[in-house]
Tab-separated table of C-alpha atoms and ligand atoms in Angstrom:
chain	number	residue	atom	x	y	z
D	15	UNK	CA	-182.835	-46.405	75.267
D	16	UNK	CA	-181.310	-43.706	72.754
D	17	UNK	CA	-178.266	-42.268	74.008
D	18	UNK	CA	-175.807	-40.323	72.885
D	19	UNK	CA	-172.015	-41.053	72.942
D	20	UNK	CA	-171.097	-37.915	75.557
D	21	UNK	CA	-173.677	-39.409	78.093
D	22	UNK	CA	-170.972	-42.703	78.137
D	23	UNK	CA	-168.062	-40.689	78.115
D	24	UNK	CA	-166.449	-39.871	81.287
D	25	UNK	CA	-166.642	-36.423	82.638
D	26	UNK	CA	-163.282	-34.739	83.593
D	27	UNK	CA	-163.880	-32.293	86.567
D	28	UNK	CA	-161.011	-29.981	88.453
D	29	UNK	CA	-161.970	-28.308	91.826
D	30	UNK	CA	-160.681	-24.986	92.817
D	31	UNK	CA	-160.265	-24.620	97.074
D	32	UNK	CA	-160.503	-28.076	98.980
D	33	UNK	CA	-161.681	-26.333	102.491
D	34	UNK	CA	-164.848	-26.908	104.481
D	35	UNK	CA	-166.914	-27.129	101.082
D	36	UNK	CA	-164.650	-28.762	99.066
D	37	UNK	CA	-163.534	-31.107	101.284
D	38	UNK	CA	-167.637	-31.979	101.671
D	39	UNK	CA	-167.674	-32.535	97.924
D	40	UNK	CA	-164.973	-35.142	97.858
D	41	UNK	CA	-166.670	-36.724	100.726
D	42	UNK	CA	-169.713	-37.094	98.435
D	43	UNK	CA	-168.223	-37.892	95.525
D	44	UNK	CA	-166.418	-40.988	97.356
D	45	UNK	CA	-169.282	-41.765	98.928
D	46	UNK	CA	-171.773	-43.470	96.228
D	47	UNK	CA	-169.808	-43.298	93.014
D	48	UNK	CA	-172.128	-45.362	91.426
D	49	UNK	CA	-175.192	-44.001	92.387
D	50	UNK	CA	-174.286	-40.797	91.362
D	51	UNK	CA	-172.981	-41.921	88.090
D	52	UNK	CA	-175.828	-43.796	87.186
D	53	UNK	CA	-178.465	-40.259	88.125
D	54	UNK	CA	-175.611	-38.498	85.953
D	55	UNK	CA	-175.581	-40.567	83.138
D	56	UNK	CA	-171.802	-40.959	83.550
D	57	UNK	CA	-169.148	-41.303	85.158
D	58	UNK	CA	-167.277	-38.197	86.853
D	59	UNK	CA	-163.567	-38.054	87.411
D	60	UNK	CA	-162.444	-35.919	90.144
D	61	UNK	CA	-159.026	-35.054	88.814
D	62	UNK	CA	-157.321	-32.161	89.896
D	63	UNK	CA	-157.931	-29.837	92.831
D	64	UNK	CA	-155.657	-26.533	92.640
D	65	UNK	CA	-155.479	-25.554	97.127
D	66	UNK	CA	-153.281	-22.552	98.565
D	67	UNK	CA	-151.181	-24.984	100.384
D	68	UNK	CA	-150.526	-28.707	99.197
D	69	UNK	CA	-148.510	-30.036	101.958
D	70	UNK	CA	-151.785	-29.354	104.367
D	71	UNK	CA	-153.125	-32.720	105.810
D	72	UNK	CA	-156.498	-32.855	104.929
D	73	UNK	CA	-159.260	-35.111	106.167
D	74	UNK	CA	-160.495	-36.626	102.834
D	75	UNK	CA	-158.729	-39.272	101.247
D	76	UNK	CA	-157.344	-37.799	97.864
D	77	UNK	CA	-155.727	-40.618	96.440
D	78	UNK	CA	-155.622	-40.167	92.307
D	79	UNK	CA	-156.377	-36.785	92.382
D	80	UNK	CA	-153.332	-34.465	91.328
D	81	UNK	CA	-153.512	-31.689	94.102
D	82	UNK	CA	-151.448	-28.632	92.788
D	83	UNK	CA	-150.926	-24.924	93.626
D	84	UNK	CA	-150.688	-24.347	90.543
D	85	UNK	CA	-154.300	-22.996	88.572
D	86	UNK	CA	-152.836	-23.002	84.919
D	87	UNK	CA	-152.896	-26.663	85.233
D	88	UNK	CA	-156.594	-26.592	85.283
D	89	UNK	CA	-156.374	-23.950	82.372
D	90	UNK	CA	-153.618	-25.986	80.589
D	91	UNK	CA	-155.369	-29.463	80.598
D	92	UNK	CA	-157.906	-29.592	77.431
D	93	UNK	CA	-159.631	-33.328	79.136
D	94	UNK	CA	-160.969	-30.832	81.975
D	95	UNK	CA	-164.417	-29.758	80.883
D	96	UNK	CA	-165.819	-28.363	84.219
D	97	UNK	CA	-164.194	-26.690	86.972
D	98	UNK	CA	-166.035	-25.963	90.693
D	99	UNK	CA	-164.664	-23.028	92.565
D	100	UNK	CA	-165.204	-23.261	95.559
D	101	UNK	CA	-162.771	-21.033	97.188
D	102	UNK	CA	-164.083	-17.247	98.602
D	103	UNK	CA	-163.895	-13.890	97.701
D	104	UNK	CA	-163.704	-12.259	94.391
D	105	UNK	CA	-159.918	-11.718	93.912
D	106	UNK	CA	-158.913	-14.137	92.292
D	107	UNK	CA	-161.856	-15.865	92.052
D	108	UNK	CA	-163.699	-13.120	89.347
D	109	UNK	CA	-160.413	-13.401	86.896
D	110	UNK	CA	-160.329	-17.591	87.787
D	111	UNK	CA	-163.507	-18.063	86.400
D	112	UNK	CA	-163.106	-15.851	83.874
D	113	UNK	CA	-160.195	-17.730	82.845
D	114	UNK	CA	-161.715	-21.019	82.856
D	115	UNK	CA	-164.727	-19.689	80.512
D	116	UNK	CA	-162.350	-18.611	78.264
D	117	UNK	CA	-160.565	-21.517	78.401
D	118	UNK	CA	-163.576	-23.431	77.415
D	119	UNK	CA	-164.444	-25.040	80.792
D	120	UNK	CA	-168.109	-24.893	82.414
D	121	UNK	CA	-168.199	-23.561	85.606
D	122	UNK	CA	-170.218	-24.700	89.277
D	123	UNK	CA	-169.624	-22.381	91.879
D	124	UNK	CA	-170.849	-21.796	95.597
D	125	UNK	CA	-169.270	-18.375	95.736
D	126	UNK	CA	-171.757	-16.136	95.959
D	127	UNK	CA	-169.649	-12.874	96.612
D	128	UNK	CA	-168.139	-13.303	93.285
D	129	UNK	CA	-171.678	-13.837	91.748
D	130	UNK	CA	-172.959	-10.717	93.544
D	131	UNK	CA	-170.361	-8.209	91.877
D	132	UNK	CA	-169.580	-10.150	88.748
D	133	UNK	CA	-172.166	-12.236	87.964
D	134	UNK	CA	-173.242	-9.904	85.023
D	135	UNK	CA	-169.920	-10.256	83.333
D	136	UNK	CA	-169.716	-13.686	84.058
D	137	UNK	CA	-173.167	-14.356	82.326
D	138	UNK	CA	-172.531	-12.527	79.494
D	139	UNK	CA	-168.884	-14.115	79.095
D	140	UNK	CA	-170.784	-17.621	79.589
D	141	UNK	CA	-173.150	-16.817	77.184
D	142	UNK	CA	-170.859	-15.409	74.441
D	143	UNK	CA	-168.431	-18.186	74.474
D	144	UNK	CA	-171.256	-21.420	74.977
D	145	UNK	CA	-170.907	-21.969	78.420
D	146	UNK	CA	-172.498	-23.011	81.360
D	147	UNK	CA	-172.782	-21.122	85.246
D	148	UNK	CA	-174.049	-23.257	87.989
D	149	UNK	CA	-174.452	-21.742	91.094
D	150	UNK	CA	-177.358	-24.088	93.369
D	151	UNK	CA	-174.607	-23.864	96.334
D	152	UNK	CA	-173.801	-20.083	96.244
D	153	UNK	CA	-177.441	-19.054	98.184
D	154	UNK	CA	-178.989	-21.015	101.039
D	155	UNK	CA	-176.338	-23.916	101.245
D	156	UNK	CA	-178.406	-27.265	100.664
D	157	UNK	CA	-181.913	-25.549	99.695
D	158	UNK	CA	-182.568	-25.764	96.653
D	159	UNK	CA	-183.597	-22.483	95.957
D	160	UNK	CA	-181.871	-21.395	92.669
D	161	UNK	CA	-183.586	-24.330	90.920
D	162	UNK	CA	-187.021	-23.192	92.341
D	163	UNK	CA	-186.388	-19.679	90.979
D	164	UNK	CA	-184.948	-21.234	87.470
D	165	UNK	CA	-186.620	-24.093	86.762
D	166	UNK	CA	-189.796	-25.206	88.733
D	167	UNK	CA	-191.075	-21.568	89.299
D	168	UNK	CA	-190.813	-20.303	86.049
D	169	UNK	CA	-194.725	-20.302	85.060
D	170	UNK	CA	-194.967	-17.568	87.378
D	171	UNK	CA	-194.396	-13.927	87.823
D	172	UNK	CA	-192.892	-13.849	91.584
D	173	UNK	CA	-194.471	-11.265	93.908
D	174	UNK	CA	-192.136	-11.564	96.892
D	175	UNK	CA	-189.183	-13.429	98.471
D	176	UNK	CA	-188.567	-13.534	102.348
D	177	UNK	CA	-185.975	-15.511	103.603
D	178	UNK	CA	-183.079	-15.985	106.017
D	179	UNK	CA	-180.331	-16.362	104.144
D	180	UNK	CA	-177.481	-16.164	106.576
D	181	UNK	CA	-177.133	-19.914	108.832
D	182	UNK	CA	-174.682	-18.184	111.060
D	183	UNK	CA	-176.550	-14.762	112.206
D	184	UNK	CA	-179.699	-17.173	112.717
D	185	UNK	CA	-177.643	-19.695	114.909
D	186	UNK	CA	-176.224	-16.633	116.958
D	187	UNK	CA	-179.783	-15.195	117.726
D	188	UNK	CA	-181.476	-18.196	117.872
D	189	UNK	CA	-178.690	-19.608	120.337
D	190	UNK	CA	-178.822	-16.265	122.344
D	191	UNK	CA	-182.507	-16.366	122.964
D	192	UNK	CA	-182.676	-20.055	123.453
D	193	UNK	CA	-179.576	-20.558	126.286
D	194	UNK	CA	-179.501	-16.786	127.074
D	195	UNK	CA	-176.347	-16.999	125.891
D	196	UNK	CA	-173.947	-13.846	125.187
D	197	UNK	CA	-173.494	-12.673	121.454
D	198	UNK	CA	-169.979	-13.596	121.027
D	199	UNK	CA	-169.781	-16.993	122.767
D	200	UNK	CA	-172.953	-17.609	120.003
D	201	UNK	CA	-170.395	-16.167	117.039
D	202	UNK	CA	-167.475	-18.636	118.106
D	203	UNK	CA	-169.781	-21.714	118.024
D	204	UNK	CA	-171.395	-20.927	114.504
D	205	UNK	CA	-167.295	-20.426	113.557
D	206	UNK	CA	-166.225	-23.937	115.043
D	207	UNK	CA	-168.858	-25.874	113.294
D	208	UNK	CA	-168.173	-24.223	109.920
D	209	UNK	CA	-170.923	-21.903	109.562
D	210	UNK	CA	-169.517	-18.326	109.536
D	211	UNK	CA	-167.534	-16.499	106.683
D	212	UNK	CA	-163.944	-16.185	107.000
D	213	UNK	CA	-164.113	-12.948	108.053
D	214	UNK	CA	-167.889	-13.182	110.430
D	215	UNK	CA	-168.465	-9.730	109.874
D	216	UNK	CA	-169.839	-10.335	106.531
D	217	UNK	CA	-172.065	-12.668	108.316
D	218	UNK	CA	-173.049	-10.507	111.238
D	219	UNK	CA	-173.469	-7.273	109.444
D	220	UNK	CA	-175.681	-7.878	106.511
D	221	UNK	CA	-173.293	-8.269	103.652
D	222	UNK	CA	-173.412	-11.904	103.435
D	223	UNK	CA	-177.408	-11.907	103.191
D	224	UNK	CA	-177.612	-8.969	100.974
D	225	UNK	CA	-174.886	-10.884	98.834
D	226	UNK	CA	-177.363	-13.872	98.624
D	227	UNK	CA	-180.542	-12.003	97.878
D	228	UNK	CA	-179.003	-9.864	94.967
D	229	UNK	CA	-178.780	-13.208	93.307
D	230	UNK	CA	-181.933	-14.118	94.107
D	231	UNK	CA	-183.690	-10.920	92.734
D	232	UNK	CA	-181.779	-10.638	89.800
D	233	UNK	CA	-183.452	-14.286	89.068
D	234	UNK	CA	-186.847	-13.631	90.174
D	235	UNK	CA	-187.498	-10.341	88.920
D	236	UNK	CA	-184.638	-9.590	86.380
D	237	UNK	CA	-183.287	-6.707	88.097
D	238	UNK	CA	-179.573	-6.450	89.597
D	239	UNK	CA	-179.303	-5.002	92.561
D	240	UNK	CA	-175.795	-3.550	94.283
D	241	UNK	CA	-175.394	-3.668	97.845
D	242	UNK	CA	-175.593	0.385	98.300
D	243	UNK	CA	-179.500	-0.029	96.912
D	244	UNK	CA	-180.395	-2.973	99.448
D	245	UNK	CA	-181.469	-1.468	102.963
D	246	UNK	CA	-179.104	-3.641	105.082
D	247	UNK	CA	-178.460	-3.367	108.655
D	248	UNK	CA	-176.583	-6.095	110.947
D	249	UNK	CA	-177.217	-7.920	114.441
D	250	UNK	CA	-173.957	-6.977	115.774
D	251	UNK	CA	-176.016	-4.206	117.937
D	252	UNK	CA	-178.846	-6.307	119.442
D	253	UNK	CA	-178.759	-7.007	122.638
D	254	UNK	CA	-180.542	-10.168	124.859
D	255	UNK	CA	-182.932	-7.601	125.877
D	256	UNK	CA	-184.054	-6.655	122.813
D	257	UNK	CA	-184.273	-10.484	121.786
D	258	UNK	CA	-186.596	-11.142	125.142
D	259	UNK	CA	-188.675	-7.709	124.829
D	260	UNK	CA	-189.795	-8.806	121.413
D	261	UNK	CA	-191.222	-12.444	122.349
D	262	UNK	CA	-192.704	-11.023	125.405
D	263	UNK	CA	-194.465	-9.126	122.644
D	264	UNK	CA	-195.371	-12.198	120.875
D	265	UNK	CA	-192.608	-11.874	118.044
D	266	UNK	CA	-188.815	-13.382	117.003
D	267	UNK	CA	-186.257	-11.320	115.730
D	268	UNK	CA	-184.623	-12.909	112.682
D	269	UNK	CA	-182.021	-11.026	110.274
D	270	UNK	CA	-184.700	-10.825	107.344
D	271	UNK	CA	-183.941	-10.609	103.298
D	272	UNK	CA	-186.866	-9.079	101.652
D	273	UNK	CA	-187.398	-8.678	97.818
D	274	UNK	CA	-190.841	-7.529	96.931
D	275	UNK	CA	-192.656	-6.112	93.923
D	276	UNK	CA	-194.722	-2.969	95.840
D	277	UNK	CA	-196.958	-0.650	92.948
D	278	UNK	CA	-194.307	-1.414	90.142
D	279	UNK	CA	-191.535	-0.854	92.473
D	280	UNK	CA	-189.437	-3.542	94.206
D	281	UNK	CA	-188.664	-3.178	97.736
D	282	UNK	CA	-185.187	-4.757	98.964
D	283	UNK	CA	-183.840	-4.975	102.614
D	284	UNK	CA	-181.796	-7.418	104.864
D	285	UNK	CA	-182.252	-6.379	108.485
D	286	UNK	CA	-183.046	-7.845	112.224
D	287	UNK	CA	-186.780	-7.819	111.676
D	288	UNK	CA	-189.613	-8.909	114.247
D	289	UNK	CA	-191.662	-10.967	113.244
D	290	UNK	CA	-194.777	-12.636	114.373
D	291	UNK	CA	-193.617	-16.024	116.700
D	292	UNK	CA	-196.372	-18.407	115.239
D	293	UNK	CA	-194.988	-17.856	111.488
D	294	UNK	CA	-192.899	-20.157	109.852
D	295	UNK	CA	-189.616	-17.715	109.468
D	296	UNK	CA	-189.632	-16.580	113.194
D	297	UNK	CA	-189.815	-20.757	114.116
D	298	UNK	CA	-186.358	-21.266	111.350
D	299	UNK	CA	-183.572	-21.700	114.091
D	300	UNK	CA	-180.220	-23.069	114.391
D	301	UNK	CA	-178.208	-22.330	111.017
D	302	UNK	CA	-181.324	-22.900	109.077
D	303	UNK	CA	-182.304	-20.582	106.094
D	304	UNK	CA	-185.612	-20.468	104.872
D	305	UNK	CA	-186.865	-18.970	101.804
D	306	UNK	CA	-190.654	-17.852	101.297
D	307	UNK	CA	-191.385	-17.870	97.521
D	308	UNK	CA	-194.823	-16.103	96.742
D	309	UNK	CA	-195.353	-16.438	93.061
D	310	UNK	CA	-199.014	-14.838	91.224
D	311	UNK	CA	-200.006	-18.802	90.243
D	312	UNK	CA	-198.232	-20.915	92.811
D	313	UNK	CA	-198.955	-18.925	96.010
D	314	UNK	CA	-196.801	-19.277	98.650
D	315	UNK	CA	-194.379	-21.849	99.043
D	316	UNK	CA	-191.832	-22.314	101.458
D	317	UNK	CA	-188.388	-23.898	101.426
D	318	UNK	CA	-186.507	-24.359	104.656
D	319	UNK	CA	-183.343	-26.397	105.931
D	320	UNK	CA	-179.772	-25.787	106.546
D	321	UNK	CA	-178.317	-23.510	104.596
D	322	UNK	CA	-174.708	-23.074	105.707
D	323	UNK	CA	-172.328	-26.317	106.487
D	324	UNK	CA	-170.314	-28.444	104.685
D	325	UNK	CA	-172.674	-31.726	103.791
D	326	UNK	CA	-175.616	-29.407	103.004
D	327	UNK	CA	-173.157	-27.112	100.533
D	328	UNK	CA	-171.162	-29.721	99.228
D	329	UNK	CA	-175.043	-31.833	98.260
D	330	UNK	CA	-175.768	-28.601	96.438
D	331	UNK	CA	-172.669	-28.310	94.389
D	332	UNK	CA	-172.496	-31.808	93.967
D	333	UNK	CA	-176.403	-31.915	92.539
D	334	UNK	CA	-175.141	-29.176	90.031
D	335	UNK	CA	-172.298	-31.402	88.910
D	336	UNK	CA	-174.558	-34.284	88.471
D	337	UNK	CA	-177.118	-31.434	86.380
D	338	UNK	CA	-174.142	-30.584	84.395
D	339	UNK	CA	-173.012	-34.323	83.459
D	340	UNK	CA	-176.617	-35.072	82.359
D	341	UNK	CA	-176.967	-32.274	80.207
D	342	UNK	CA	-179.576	-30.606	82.172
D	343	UNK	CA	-177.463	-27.339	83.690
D	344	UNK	CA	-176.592	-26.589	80.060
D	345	UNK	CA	-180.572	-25.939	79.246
D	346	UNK	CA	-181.208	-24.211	82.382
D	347	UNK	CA	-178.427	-21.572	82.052
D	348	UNK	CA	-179.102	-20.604	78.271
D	349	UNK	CA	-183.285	-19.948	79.892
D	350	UNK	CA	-181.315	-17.752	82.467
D	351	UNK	CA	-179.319	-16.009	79.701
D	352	UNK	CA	-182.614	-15.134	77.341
D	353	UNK	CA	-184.447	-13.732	80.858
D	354	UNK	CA	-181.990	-11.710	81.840
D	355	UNK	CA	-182.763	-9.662	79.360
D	356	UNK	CA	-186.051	-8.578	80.192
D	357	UNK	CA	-186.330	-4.995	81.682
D	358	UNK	CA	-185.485	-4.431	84.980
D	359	UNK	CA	-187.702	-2.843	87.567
D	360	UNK	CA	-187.637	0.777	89.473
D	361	UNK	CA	-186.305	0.446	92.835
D	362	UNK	CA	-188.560	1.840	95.839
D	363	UNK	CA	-186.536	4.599	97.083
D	364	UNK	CA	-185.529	4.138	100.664
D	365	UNK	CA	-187.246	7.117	102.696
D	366	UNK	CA	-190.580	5.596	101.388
D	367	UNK	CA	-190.702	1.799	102.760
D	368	UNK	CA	-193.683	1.877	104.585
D	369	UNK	CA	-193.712	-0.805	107.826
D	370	UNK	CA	-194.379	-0.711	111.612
D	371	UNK	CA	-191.159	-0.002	113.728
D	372	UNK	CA	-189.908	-1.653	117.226
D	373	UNK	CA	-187.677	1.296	119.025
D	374	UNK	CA	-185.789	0.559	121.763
D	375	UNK	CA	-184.224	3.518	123.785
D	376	UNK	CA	-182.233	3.718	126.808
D	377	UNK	CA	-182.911	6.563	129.049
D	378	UNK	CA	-182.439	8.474	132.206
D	379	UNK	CA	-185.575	7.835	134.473
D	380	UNK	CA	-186.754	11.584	134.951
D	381	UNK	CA	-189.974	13.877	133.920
D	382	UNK	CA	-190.860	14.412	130.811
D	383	UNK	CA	-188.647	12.080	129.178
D	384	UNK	CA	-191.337	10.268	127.521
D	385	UNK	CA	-193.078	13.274	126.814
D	386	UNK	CA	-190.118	14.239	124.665
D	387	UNK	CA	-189.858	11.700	122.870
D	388	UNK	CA	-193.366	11.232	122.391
D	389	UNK	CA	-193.395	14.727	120.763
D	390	UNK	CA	-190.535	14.114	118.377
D	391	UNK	CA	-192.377	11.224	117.316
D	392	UNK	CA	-195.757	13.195	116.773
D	393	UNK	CA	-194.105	16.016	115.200
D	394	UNK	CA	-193.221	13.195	112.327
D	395	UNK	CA	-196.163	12.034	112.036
D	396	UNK	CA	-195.501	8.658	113.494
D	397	UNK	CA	-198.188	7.150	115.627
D	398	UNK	CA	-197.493	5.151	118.902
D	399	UNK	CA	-199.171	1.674	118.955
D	400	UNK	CA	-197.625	0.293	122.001
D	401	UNK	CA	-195.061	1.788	124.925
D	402	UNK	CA	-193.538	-0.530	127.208
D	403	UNK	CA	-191.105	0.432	130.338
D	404	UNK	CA	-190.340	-1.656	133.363
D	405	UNK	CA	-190.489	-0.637	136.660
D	406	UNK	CA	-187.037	0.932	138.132
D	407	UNK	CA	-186.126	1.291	142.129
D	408	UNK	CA	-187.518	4.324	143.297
D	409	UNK	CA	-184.677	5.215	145.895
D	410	UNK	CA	-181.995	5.933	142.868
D	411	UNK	CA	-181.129	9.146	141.793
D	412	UNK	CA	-183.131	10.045	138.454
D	413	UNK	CA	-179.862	11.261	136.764
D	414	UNK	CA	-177.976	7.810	137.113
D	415	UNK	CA	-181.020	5.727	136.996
D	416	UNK	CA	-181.368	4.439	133.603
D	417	UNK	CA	-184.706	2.839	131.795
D	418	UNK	CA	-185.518	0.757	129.032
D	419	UNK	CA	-187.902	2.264	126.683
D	420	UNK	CA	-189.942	0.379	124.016
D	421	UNK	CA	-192.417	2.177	121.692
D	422	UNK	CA	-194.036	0.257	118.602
D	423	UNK	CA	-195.320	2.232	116.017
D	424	UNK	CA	-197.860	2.280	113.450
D	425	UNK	CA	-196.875	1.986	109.814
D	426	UNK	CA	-194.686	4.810	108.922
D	427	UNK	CA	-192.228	5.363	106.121
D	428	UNK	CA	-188.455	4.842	107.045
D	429	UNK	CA	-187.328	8.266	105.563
D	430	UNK	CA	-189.994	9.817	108.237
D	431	UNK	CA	-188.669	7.340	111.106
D	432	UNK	CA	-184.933	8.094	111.084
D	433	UNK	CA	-185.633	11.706	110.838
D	434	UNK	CA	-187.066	11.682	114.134
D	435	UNK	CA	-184.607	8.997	115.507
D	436	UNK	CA	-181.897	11.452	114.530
D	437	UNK	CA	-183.680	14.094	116.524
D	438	UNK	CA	-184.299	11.529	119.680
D	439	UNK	CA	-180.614	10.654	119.904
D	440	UNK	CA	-180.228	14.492	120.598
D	441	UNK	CA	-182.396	14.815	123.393
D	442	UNK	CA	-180.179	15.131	126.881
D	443	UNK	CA	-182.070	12.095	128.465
D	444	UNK	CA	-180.804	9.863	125.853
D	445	UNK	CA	-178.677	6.895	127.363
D	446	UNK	CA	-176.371	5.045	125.302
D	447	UNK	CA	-177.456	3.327	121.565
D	448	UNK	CA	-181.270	3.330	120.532
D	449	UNK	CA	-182.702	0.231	118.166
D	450	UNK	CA	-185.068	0.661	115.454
D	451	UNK	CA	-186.109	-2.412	114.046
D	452	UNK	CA	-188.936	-3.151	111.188
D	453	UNK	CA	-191.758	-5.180	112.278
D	454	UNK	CA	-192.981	-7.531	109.677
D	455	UNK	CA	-196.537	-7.549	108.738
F	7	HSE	N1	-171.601	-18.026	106.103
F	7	HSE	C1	-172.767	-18.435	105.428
F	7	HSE	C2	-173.906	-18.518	106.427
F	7	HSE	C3	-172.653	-19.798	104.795
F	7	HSE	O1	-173.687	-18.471	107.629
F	7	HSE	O2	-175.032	-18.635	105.977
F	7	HSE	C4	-172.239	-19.726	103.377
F	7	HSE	O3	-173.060	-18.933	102.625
């Protein structure tokens, strides 16, 4: 076998953040040395991992690696040629990286917030000064999703992408309808086994999702997306009922990341969405992600599995490192670069997403009440497909009896739709909070 002298030489790697996902990747890195040495070509030297506190005890052994506050060290020390940062957030992490591409060290990351706002710059940096980006871990933990977008999709023009892309909002709703259990007891569980954010509201409300599938679309169709032009809503307002209403209807409600090419324009949304309970997205529970690919010569493929955790992450940074050693990362990243520049799409403005709708209203049980709404609804234009109210004791008074109301509509667009939800929550009758929910198709 012809090989080159670098594919002998020892590869010199510094890790930034030694939490729940670094901490996985020094599990895996002790784990099979040689294996992994032998798929990488050589052998790689965890050397130096830079942590916010040194004196913590940790639960990886971390014997011959320097652990250090300190980041220059990284910066400072010319036999490091690849750093992964894996610690959160953008500040520092944006000027970190920076740093280290400037510094002449490749990059593998699993921090997707700092790819959502600055992966441009980072690119371009990357690009100008020879670098490399790999990012496998940053979207849908141990699916391998960014290498089916990069690499083994790349014959085709992609037509869609629907996927959960958020392991803790899934776990929450899935463990809710599942064990009836309350919303928040659901949210502490998903923290305790490592799942959620630091801060869970990124994880609850959207922003972690949206994060993910700006990444994703900038891959698959070339276009960059902020999170002001992705239609994102959160679970933090569904309630059990609204869980149990919708598979008594025959559907799931998952928090739903849509990218889709629609006549020239592309479509992009992360919100609680029902969706038919015989499909393969509404049957992805627990802290799985799943990622629907439809591509114009492929068709439709699906990749599912966990996609937050520490093994699952830590497998996908580690796979990067091993890409990186063999040479393979280096290829991928300059195809990235050159399609990047291809012209990006028009985005679908919001007002005209065209779907079917799952309202949920609460409301005092008295005349006309329906009727009212009913008319608002009309005067928009939007046809009722399906209304649905239980029976309430008759012997209550109508002013403190309160209903549950649930319409399904016909396709409408969502500019027409919150026009008339902002006239419904004006009606007297109204009761606390309405829903509106897509319905997948
Ligand atoms: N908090 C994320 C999730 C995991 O729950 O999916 C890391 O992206």
């Amino acid at each position: 076998m012809n090989t080159s002298r670098s594919e002998f030489s020892n590869l010199n790697v510094a890790m930034v953040g030694c939490g729940t996902v670094g901490s996985g990747v020094v599990r895996i890195l002790n784990s099979s040395p040689e294996l992994l040495s032998r798929r990488a070509g050589r052998e790689m030297r965890l050397r130096r991992i830079v942590v916010r506190d040194s004196a913590r005890q940790r639960d990886v052994p971390l014997q011959g690696i320097d652990l250090t506050t300190d980041f220059e060290q990284i910066i400072r020390d010319p036999e490091i040629q690849v750093v992964i940062y894996v610690a959160g957030g953008t500040d520092p992490a944006f000027s970190h990286i920076s740093r280290c591409l400037d510094a002449g060290k490749d990059v593998i990351t699993a921090n997707k917030a700092v790819l959502h706002h600055y992966g441009s710059e980072l690119f371009e940096q990357a690009g100008k000064n020879g670098r490399t980006i790999c990012f496998e871990a940053a979207v849908a933990g141990g699916i391998p999703v960014i290498s089916a977008v990069t690499q083994a999709l790349t014959a085709n023009r992609i037509l869609s992408i629907e996927a959960i892309l958020n392991g803790t909002s899934n776990f929450i709703l899935s463990k809710m309808l599942d064990l009836r259990q309350p919303y928040e007891a659901a949210l502490v569980e998903a923290q305790q086994l490592g799942y959620a954010e630091a801060d869970p509201a990124m994880d609850v409300d959207g922003t972690d999702a949206a994060q993910k599938l700006s990444i994703l679309t900038q891959l698959a169709f070339g276009t960059r997306v902020t999170l002001d032009q992705i239609v994102r809503q959160g679970i933090q307002q569904l309630e059990l009922m609204d869980l149990l209403v919708a598979a008594d209807l025959g559907y799931r409600i998952k928090l739903l990341a849509t990218s889709r090419i629609s006549r020239g324009r592309l479509e992009v949304s992360v919100q609680p969405t029902l969706i038919r309970s015989d499909r393969p997205v509404a049957q992805t529970g627990g802290a799985d992600n799943i990622v629907a690919i439809e591509g114009d010569a492929c068709g439709l493929l699906r990749l599912s599995g966990a996609g937050a955790g520490q093994m699952p992450t830590a497998s996908a940074v580690v796979a990067d490192l091993i890409d990186y050693a063999s040479g393979r990362a280096a290829l991928t990243f300059q195809s990235l670069l050159r399609v990047r520049s291809l012209p990006a799409l028009p985005l679908q403005p919001t007002d005209e997403l065209s779907r079917r709708y799952y309202l949920r209203f609460m409301v005092a049980d008295k005349p006309h009440v329906l009727a009212d709404i009913a008319d608002v609804l009309g005067r928009h234009e939007i046809s009722i497909s399906s209304v649905r109210q239980d029976e309430t004791p008759d012997d209550v008074d109508e002013n403190e009896c309160v209903a549950r109301l649930v319409i399904m509509t016909h396709r409408t667009s969502q500019g027409r739709l919150l026009a008339a939800q902002a006239e419904i929550a004006k009606l007297p009758s109204m009761r606390g909070l309405s829903i509106c929910l897509p319905v997948a198709d």
